[in-house]
Amino acid sequence: MRPERIPDTTFDGAPAPCGEDGVLRLVIPANERAVRRGLMCIKLGLKNLNLDADDWSTLELVVAEIFNNIVEHAYKKPSTGLIETQMNYSKGQLQCEIVDTGCPMPNGTLPQGMQKSLDCDIADLPEGGFGWLLIRQLTSHLNYDRAAGHNILTFQLSLNGDT
Amino acid sequence: MKLNHKDFNGARLVTVCEDRIDAVCAIQFKDEMRKLTDEGPNRVVLDMSQVQFLDSSGLGAVVAVLKAKKSEQSLELASLQPAVHKVFRLTRMDTVFSIHDDATAAIESVANAS
């Protein structure tokens, strides 16, 4: 297999579409607006997979939550780093890897993302902490590694209504 | 963040004229919605038919609006698109909010009830 070149420009064009080898790579700066555009790039790049609306909404939500977490927590200041994404598709499974060079996860592990009790007064309802709850519910094989200053998050999504 | 509103008898229909409530605009959404509920009548219906994407920051903003409303006020949601409804369902926030299938029907029932 021919090694792929990681693009050095982010938004000068759409990413190479997910071709016959089923690979998509995307590098974006870690800020909220770039996250929006990055999600659009992924949608374009995966066009060949003909995802249905439900699969796309799951993928968009999971990737958005992971990107936002990196922007808000791994990199303390906006635009201080990059987020690299690679997706491989094979037989109904989308294997995803998202890498950043920000701070490691607290305690070196992923947050539990527990369902918080909503059986409370309106004033006590949680306004945050939903991100990992969503990620954990929608993905499988979720794994986090810290290696050589990189946070490496991998997960898998079943597509075409297989979930 | 564009929010349109129209007042009916005892109810305000707020329409989100954006296709996303995400980390980029969640705070702005929250601030503008708070203004509209602060000045609003006792029932506020939020028409989300144009919103195709809502992330956890957007959800947090909608919850914050609910928490900030006056105690005698109600905040009801309407016309959640499938991707948005999924977020409410997975976080069980669909058990906290009153959710209508259709904004027009919701406001008509509100207007008739008042």
Short mmCIF file of C-alpha atoms in Angstrom, two decimals:
data_model
loop_
_atom_site.label_atom_id
_atom_site.label_comp_id
_atom_site.label_asym_id
_atom_site.label_seq_id
_atom_site.Cartn_x
_atom_site.Cartn_y
_atom_site.Cartn_z
CA MET A 1 0.00 0.00 0.00
CA ARG A 2 1.22 3.46 -0.91
CA PRO A 3 1.88 5.62 2.17
CA GLU A 4 -0.52 8.53 2.37
CA ARG A 5 0.66 12.05 2.80
CA ILE A 6 -0.88 13.85 5.77
CA PRO A 7 -2.29 17.11 4.41
CA ASP A 8 -0.47 20.22 5.58
CA THR A 9 -3.31 22.58 4.77
CA THR A 10 -6.62 22.22 6.48
CA PHE A 11 -9.38 23.96 4.61
CA ASP A 12 -7.96 24.79 1.21
CA GLY A 13 -10.08 22.02 -0.16
CA ALA A 14 -12.14 19.08 0.88
CA PRO A 15 -10.14 16.15 2.20
CA ALA A 16 -9.44 13.29 -0.12
CA PRO A 17 -12.65 11.30 -0.20
CA CYS A 18 -12.75 8.00 1.56
CA GLY A 19 -11.59 5.98 -1.42
CA GLU A 20 -11.28 2.33 -2.20
CA ASP A 21 -8.93 1.81 0.69
CA GLY A 22 -11.55 3.39 2.98
CA VAL A 23 -9.23 5.89 4.62
CA LEU A 24 -9.91 9.48 5.61
CA ARG A 25 -7.39 11.76 7.25
CA LEU A 26 -8.03 15.25 8.53
CA VAL A 27 -5.95 17.72 10.51
CA ILE A 28 -7.61 20.78 12.03
CA PRO A 29 -6.52 23.51 14.45
CA ALA A 30 -8.05 23.07 17.90
CA ASN A 31 -10.73 25.74 18.04
CA GLU A 32 -14.52 25.71 17.98
CA ARG A 33 -14.99 27.14 14.50
CA ALA A 34 -12.46 24.73 13.03
CA VAL A 35 -14.41 21.91 14.69
CA ARG A 36 -17.53 22.96 12.77
CA ARG A 37 -15.66 23.06 9.48
CA GLY A 38 -13.84 19.83 10.28
CA LEU A 39 -17.16 18.03 10.76
CA MET A 40 -18.28 19.27 7.35
CA CYS A 41 -15.01 18.02 5.84
CA ILE A 42 -15.59 14.58 7.36
CA LYS A 43 -19.13 14.54 5.97
CA LEU A 44 -17.79 15.35 2.51
CA GLY A 45 -14.88 12.94 2.85
CA LEU A 46 -17.16 10.03 3.80
CA LYS A 47 -19.69 10.77 1.05
CA ASN A 48 -18.74 7.55 -0.75
CA LEU A 49 -19.96 5.52 2.22
CA ASN A 50 -23.54 6.79 1.65
CA LEU A 51 -24.21 7.00 5.37
CA ASP A 52 -27.88 7.28 6.28
CA ALA A 53 -29.01 10.27 8.35
CA ASP A 54 -29.01 8.31 11.60
CA ASP A 55 -25.47 6.98 11.15
CA TRP A 56 -24.19 10.40 10.17
CA SER A 57 -25.84 12.08 13.15
CA THR A 58 -24.22 9.54 15.48
CA LEU A 59 -20.79 10.02 13.91
CA GLU A 60 -21.11 13.81 13.88
CA LEU A 61 -22.16 13.91 17.52
CA VAL A 62 -19.39 11.59 18.73
CA VAL A 63 -16.65 13.37 16.81
CA ALA A 64 -17.97 16.79 17.84
CA GLU A 65 -17.92 15.78 21.50
CA ILE A 66 -14.37 14.44 21.25
CA PHE A 67 -13.14 17.50 19.33
CA ASN A 68 -14.84 19.90 21.77
CA ASN A 69 -13.29 18.08 24.69
CA ILE A 70 -9.83 18.48 23.15
CA VAL A 71 -10.45 22.18 22.42
CA GLU A 72 -11.75 22.90 25.92
CA HIS A 73 -9.64 20.65 28.10
CA ALA A 74 -6.58 19.20 26.39
CA TYR A 75 -5.49 22.54 24.93
CA LYS A 76 -6.01 25.25 27.51
CA LYS A 77 -5.83 28.15 25.08
CA PRO A 78 -7.51 28.35 21.68
CA SER A 79 -5.46 27.61 18.59
CA THR A 80 -2.54 26.16 20.45
CA GLY A 81 -2.53 22.81 18.77
CA LEU A 82 -3.81 20.46 16.14
CA ILE A 83 -6.27 17.61 16.11
CA GLU A 84 -5.52 14.72 13.77
CA THR A 85 -8.26 12.35 12.75
CA GLN A 86 -8.04 9.13 10.83
CA MET A 87 -10.97 6.95 9.86
CA ASN A 88 -10.87 3.54 8.25
CA TYR A 89 -13.98 1.88 6.94
CA SER A 90 -14.39 -1.83 6.46
CA LYS A 91 -17.42 -4.10 6.42
CA GLY A 92 -19.89 -1.84 8.19
CA GLN A 93 -17.39 -0.71 10.81
CA LEU A 94 -15.81 2.72 10.99
CA GLN A 95 -12.56 2.59 12.96
CA CYS A 96 -11.60 6.07 14.20
CA GLU A 97 -8.45 7.48 15.76
CA ILE A 98 -8.25 11.04 17.08
CA VAL A 99 -4.89 12.38 18.25
CA ASP A 100 -3.85 15.60 19.99
CA THR A 101 -0.75 16.85 21.78
CA GLY A 102 -2.51 18.61 24.65
CA CYS A 103 -2.60 17.77 28.35
CA PRO A 104 -3.18 14.13 29.25
CA MET A 105 -6.52 12.98 30.59
CA PRO A 106 -6.79 13.48 34.36
CA ASN A 107 -5.54 10.27 36.06
CA GLY A 108 -4.62 8.96 32.62
CA THR A 109 -8.07 7.53 32.02
CA LEU A 110 -11.24 8.50 30.20
CA PRO A 111 -14.05 10.05 32.25
CA GLN A 112 -16.75 7.59 33.27
CA GLY A 113 -19.54 9.62 31.71
CA MET A 114 -22.10 8.36 34.20
CA GLN A 115 -25.76 9.22 33.80
CA LYS A 116 -26.48 11.90 36.37
CA SER A 117 -29.67 11.81 38.37
CA LEU A 118 -32.35 14.01 36.86
CA ASP A 119 -34.77 13.25 39.66
CA CYS A 120 -34.20 16.61 41.30
CA ASP A 121 -35.44 20.19 41.39
CA ILE A 122 -35.06 22.06 38.12
CA ALA A 123 -32.52 24.32 39.82
CA ASP A 124 -30.27 21.32 40.47
CA LEU A 125 -30.27 19.86 36.95
CA PRO A 126 -26.81 19.30 35.49
CA GLU A 127 -25.81 21.65 32.66
CA GLY A 128 -22.70 19.71 31.68
CA GLY A 129 -21.02 16.35 31.81
CA PHE A 130 -23.09 14.94 28.95
CA GLY A 131 -20.24 14.64 26.47
CA TRP A 132 -18.67 11.41 27.71
CA LEU A 133 -22.08 9.94 28.47
CA LEU A 134 -22.94 10.38 24.78
CA ILE A 135 -19.56 9.16 23.52
CA ARG A 136 -19.71 6.02 25.66
CA GLN A 137 -23.27 5.22 24.63
CA LEU A 138 -22.65 5.62 20.92
CA THR A 139 -19.24 4.00 20.43
CA SER A 140 -17.67 0.61 20.94
CA HIS A 141 -14.03 -0.37 21.58
CA LEU A 142 -13.38 3.06 23.11
CA ASN A 143 -9.76 3.28 24.19
CA TYR A 144 -7.36 5.98 25.38
CA ASP A 145 -3.56 5.91 25.28
CA ARG A 146 -0.94 8.47 26.14
CA ALA A 147 2.29 8.00 24.21
CA ALA A 148 5.19 10.36 23.52
CA GLY A 149 3.18 13.46 24.43
CA HIS A 150 0.19 12.41 22.34
CA ASN A 151 -3.35 11.64 23.45
CA ILE A 152 -4.61 8.81 21.25
CA LEU A 153 -8.31 8.06 21.37
CA THR A 154 -9.68 5.18 19.34
CA PHE A 155 -13.20 3.93 18.92
CA GLN A 156 -15.42 2.07 16.53
CA LEU A 157 -18.86 2.81 15.10
CA SER A 158 -21.17 0.29 13.50
CA LEU A 159 -22.75 1.80 10.41
CA ASN A 160 -25.76 1.15 8.21
CA GLY A 161 -28.12 0.65 11.09
CA ASP A 162 -26.08 -2.22 12.52
CA THR A 163 -26.11 -0.71 16.01
CA MET B 1 -27.56 33.29 16.53
CA LYS B 2 -30.94 34.33 15.16
CA LEU B 3 -34.02 33.75 17.29
CA ASN B 4 -37.40 34.95 16.04
CA HIS B 5 -40.30 35.29 18.40
CA LYS B 6 -43.99 35.84 18.07
CA ASP B 7 -46.43 36.37 20.91
CA PHE B 8 -49.81 34.72 21.11
CA ASN B 9 -52.37 34.96 23.83
CA GLY B 10 -50.37 34.02 26.93
CA ALA B 11 -47.62 32.27 24.98
CA ARG B 12 -44.44 33.16 23.16
CA LEU B 13 -43.21 31.06 20.24
CA VAL B 14 -39.46 31.32 19.82
CA THR B 15 -38.04 29.93 16.59
CA VAL B 16 -34.36 29.06 16.36
CA CYS B 17 -33.29 30.24 12.90
CA GLU B 18 -30.00 28.33 12.92
CA ASP B 19 -29.18 24.79 11.89
CA ARG B 20 -26.79 24.18 14.79
CA ILE B 21 -26.65 24.84 18.52
CA ASP B 22 -23.08 23.84 19.27
CA ALA B 23 -19.98 24.97 21.17
CA VAL B 24 -19.61 27.97 18.84
CA CYS B 25 -22.97 29.51 19.70
CA ALA B 26 -24.25 27.82 22.89
CA ILE B 27 -23.51 30.77 25.18
CA GLN B 28 -25.05 33.25 22.78
CA PHE B 29 -28.14 31.03 22.49
CA LYS B 30 -28.43 30.86 26.27
CA ASP B 31 -28.08 34.64 26.73
CA GLU B 32 -30.59 35.52 24.01
CA MET B 33 -33.08 32.91 25.18
CA ARG B 34 -32.83 34.20 28.74
CA LYS B 35 -33.77 37.68 27.53
CA LEU B 36 -36.75 36.27 25.63
CA THR B 37 -37.99 34.25 28.60
CA ASP B 38 -37.35 37.06 31.13
CA GLU B 39 -39.61 39.41 29.19
CA GLY B 40 -41.96 36.69 28.05
CA PRO B 41 -45.39 35.44 29.11
CA ASN B 42 -45.89 32.36 31.25
CA ARG B 43 -45.54 29.84 28.46
CA VAL B 44 -42.61 29.80 26.11
CA VAL B 45 -42.48 27.28 23.26
CA LEU B 46 -39.12 26.79 21.56
CA ASP B 47 -39.49 25.73 17.93
CA MET B 48 -36.36 23.73 17.02
CA SER B 49 -37.51 22.54 13.61
CA GLN B 50 -34.57 24.20 11.85
CA VAL B 51 -31.93 22.82 14.22
CA GLN B 52 -30.25 19.82 12.63
CA PHE B 53 -27.44 19.44 15.16
CA LEU B 54 -27.14 19.94 18.90
CA ASP B 55 -24.11 18.87 20.93
CA SER B 56 -23.66 18.63 24.70
CA SER B 57 -22.87 22.35 24.96
CA GLY B 58 -26.11 23.09 23.15
CA LEU B 59 -27.98 20.74 25.44
CA GLY B 60 -26.38 22.42 28.46
CA ALA B 61 -27.55 25.79 27.16
CA VAL B 62 -31.15 24.59 26.75
CA VAL B 63 -31.06 23.20 30.31
CA ALA B 64 -29.62 26.50 31.57
CA VAL B 65 -32.56 28.36 30.00
CA LEU B 66 -34.96 25.99 31.75
CA LYS B 67 -33.21 26.62 35.07
CA ALA B 68 -33.27 30.40 34.60
CA LYS B 69 -36.97 30.72 33.82
CA LYS B 70 -39.32 32.18 36.37
CA SER B 71 -40.96 29.55 38.58
CA GLU B 72 -44.43 30.32 37.19
CA GLN B 73 -43.18 30.00 33.62
CA SER B 74 -43.03 26.91 31.43
CA LEU B 75 -40.45 26.24 28.75
CA GLU B 76 -41.63 23.70 26.20
CA LEU B 77 -39.75 22.30 23.23
CA ALA B 78 -41.21 21.52 19.84
CA SER B 79 -40.29 19.94 16.50
CA LEU B 80 -37.05 18.26 17.57
CA GLN B 81 -35.28 16.83 14.54
CA PRO B 82 -34.07 13.21 14.84
CA ALA B 83 -30.42 14.10 15.55
CA VAL B 84 -31.49 16.56 18.25
CA HIS B 85 -34.05 14.23 19.76
CA LYS B 86 -31.34 11.56 19.98
CA VAL B 87 -29.28 13.79 22.30
CA PHE B 88 -32.27 14.41 24.57
CA ARG B 89 -33.12 10.70 24.61
CA LEU B 90 -29.58 9.43 25.33
CA THR B 91 -29.12 11.87 28.21
CA ARG B 92 -32.70 11.25 29.41
CA MET B 93 -33.36 14.97 29.21
CA ASP B 94 -36.47 14.03 27.24
CA THR B 95 -37.92 13.08 30.64
CA VAL B 96 -37.30 16.58 32.00
CA PHE B 97 -38.72 18.71 29.20
CA SER B 98 -42.20 18.90 27.81
CA ILE B 99 -41.66 18.06 24.13
CA HIS B 100 -44.23 18.64 21.38
CA ASP B 101 -44.08 16.98 17.98
CA ASP B 102 -45.16 20.11 16.20
CA ALA B 103 -44.56 23.76 17.08
CA THR B 104 -47.70 25.08 15.42
CA ALA B 105 -49.93 22.55 17.16
CA ALA B 106 -48.17 23.28 20.44
CA ILE B 107 -48.75 26.99 20.22
CA GLU B 108 -52.37 26.49 19.17
CA SER B 109 -52.99 24.28 22.18
CA VAL B 110 -51.23 26.85 24.35
CA ALA B 111 -53.31 29.68 22.89
CA ASN B 112 -56.53 27.72 23.32
CA ALA B 113 -55.69 26.77 26.87
CA SER B 114 -55.12 30.35 27.94
#
